[in-house]
N, CA and C atoms as an extended XYZ file, in Angstrom:
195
Properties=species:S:1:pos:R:3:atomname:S:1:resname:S:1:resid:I:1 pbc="F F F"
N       180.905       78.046      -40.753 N   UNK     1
C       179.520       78.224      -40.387 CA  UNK     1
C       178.642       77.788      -41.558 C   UNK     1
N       177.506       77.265      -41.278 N   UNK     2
C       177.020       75.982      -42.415 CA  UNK     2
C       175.456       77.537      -42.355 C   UNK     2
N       175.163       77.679      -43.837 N   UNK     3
C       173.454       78.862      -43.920 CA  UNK     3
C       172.932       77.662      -44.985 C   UNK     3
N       171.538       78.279      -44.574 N   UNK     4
C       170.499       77.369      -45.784 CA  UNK     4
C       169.640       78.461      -46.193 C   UNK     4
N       169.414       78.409      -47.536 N   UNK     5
C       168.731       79.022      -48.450 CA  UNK     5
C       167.992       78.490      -49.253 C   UNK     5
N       166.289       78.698      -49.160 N   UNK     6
C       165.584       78.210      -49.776 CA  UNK     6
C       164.875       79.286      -50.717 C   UNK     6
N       164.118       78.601      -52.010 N   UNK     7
C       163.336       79.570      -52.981 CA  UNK     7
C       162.178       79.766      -52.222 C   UNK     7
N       162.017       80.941      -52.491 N   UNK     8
C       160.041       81.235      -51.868 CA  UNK     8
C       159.503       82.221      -52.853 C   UNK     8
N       159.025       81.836      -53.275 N   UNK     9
C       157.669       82.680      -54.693 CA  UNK     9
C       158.780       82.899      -55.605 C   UNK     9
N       159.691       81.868      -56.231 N   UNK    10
C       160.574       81.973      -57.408 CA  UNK    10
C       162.037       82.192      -56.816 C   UNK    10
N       162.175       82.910      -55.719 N   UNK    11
C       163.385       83.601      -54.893 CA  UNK    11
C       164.257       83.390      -54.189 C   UNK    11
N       165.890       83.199      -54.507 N   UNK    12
C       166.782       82.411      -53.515 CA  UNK    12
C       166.423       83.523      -52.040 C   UNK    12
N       166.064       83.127      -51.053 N   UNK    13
C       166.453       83.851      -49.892 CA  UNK    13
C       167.102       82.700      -48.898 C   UNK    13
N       167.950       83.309      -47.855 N   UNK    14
C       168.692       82.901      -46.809 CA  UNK    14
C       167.677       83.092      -45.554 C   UNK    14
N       168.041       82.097      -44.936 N   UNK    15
C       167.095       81.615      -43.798 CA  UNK    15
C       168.126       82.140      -42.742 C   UNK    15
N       167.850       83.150      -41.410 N   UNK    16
C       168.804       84.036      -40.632 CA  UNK    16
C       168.628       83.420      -39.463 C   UNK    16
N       167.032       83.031      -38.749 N   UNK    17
C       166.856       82.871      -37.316 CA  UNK    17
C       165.514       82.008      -37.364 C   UNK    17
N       165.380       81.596      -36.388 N   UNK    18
C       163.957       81.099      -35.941 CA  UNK    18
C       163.410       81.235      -34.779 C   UNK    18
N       162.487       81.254      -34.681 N   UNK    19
C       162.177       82.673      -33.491 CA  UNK    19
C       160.844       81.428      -33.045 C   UNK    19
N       160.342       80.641      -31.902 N   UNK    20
C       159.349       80.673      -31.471 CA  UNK    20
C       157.881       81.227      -31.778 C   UNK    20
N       158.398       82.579      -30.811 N   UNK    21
C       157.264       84.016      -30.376 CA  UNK    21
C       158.175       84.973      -31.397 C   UNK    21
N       157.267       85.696      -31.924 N   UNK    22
C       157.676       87.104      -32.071 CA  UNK    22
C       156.322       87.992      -31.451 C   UNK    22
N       156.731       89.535      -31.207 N   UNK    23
C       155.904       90.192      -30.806 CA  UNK    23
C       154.811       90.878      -31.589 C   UNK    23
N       154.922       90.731      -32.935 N   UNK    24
C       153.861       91.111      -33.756 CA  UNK    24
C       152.625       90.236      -34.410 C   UNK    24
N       153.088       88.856      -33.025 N   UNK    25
C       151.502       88.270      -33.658 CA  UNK    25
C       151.545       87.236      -32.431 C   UNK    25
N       149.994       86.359      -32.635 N   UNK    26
C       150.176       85.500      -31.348 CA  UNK    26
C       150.454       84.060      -31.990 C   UNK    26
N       150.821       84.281      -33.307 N   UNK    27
C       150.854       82.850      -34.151 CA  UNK    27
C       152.808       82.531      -33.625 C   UNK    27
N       152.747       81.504      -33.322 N   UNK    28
C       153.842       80.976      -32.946 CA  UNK    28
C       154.979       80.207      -34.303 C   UNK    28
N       156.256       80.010      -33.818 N   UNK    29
C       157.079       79.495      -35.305 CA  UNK    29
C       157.211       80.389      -36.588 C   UNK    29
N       158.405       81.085      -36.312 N   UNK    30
C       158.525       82.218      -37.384 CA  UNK    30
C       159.945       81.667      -37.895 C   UNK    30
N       160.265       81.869      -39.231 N   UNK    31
C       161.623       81.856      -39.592 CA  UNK    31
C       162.142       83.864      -40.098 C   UNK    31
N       163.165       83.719      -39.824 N   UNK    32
C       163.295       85.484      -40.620 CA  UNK    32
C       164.340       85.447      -41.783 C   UNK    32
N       164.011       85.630      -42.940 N   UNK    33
C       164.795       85.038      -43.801 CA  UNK    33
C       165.143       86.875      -44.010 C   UNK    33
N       166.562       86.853      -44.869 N   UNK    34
C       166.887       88.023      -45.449 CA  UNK    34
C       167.066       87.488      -47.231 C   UNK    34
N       166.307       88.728      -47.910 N   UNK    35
C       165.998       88.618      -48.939 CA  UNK    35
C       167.099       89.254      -49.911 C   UNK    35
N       168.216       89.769      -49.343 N   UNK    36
C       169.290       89.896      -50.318 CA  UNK    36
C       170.919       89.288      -49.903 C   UNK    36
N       170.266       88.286      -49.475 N   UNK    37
C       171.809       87.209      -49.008 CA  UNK    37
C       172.928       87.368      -49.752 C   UNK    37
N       172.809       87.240      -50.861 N   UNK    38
C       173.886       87.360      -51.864 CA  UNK    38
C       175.049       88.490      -51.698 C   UNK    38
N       174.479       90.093      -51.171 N   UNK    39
C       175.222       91.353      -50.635 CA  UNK    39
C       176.268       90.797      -49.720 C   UNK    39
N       177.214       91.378      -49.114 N   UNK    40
C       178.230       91.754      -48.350 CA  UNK    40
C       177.641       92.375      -46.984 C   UNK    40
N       177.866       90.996      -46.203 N   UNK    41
C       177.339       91.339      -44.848 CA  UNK    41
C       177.073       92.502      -44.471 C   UNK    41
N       177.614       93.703      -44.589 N   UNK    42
C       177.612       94.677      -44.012 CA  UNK    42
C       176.301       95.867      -44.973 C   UNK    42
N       176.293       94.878      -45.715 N   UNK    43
C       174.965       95.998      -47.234 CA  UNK    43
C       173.578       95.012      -46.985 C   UNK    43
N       173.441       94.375      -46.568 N   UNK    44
C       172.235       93.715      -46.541 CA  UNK    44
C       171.392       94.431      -45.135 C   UNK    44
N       170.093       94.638      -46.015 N   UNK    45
C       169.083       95.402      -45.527 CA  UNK    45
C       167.691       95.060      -45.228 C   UNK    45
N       167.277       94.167      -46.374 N   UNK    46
C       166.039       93.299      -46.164 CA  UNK    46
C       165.341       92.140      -45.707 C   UNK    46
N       165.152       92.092      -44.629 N   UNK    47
C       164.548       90.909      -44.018 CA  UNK    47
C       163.392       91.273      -43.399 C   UNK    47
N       163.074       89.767      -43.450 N   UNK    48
C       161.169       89.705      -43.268 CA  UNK    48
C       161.128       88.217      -42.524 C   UNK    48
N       159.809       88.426      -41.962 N   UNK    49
C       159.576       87.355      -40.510 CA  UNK    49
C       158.607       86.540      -41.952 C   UNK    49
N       159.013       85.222      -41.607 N   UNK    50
C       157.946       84.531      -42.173 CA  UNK    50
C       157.277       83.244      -41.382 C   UNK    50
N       156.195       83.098      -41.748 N   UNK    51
C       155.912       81.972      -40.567 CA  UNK    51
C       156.114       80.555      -40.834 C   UNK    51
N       156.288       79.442      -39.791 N   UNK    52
C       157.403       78.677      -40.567 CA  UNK    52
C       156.702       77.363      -41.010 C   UNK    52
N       154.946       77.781      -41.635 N   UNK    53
C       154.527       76.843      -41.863 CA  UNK    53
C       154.143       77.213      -43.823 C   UNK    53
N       155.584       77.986      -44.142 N   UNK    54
C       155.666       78.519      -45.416 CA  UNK    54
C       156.221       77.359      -45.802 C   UNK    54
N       155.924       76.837      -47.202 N   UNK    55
C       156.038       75.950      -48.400 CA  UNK    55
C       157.593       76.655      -49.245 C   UNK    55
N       158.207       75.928      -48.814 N   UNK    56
C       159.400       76.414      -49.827 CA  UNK    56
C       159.707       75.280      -51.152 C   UNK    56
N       159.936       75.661      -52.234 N   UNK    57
C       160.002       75.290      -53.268 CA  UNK    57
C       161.251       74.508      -53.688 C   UNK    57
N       162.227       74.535      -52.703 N   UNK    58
C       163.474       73.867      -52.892 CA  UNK    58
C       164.299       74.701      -51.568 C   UNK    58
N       165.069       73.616      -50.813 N   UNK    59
C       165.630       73.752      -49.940 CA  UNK    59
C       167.488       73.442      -50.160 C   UNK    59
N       168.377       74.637      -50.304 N   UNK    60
C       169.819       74.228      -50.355 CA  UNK    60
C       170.944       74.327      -48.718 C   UNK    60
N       171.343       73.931      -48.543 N   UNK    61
C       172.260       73.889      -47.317 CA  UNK    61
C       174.003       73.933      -47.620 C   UNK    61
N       174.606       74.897      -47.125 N   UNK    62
C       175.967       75.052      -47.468 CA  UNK    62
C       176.975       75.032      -46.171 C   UNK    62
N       178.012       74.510      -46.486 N   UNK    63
C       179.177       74.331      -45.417 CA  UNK    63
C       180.128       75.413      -45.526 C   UNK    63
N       179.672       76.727      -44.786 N   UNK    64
C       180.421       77.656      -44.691 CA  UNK    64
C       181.881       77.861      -44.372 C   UNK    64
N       182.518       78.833      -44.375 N   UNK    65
C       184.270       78.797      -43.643 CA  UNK    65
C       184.477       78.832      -42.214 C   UNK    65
């Protein structure tokens, strides 16, 4: 399974989903990145909707197992 992780305000985060619609706004194109990728699937806790006309600072892409 291939994840991409880009920096945003200095910060490796992992890019999880991309969502169209979400229900907490009428602005369309969200990405939901989780902000502690690095944890053990099962410990990761933080993720946040971002909208997907965010400026990322460097974009990496990996070829998972």
């Amino acid at each position: 399974m291939a994840y991409t992780v880009v920096k945003m305000d200095g910060r490796w985060v992992q890019v999880v989903r991309f969502a169209r619609k979400v229900a907490f706004s009428d602005e369309q194109n969200w990405f939901m990145v989780c902000v502690d990728w690095e944890k053990v699937n099962r410990r990761r806790g933080q993720f946040k909707w971002v909208p997907a006309n965010t400026r990322f600072e460097e974009v990496k892409e990996f070829a998972g197992e």
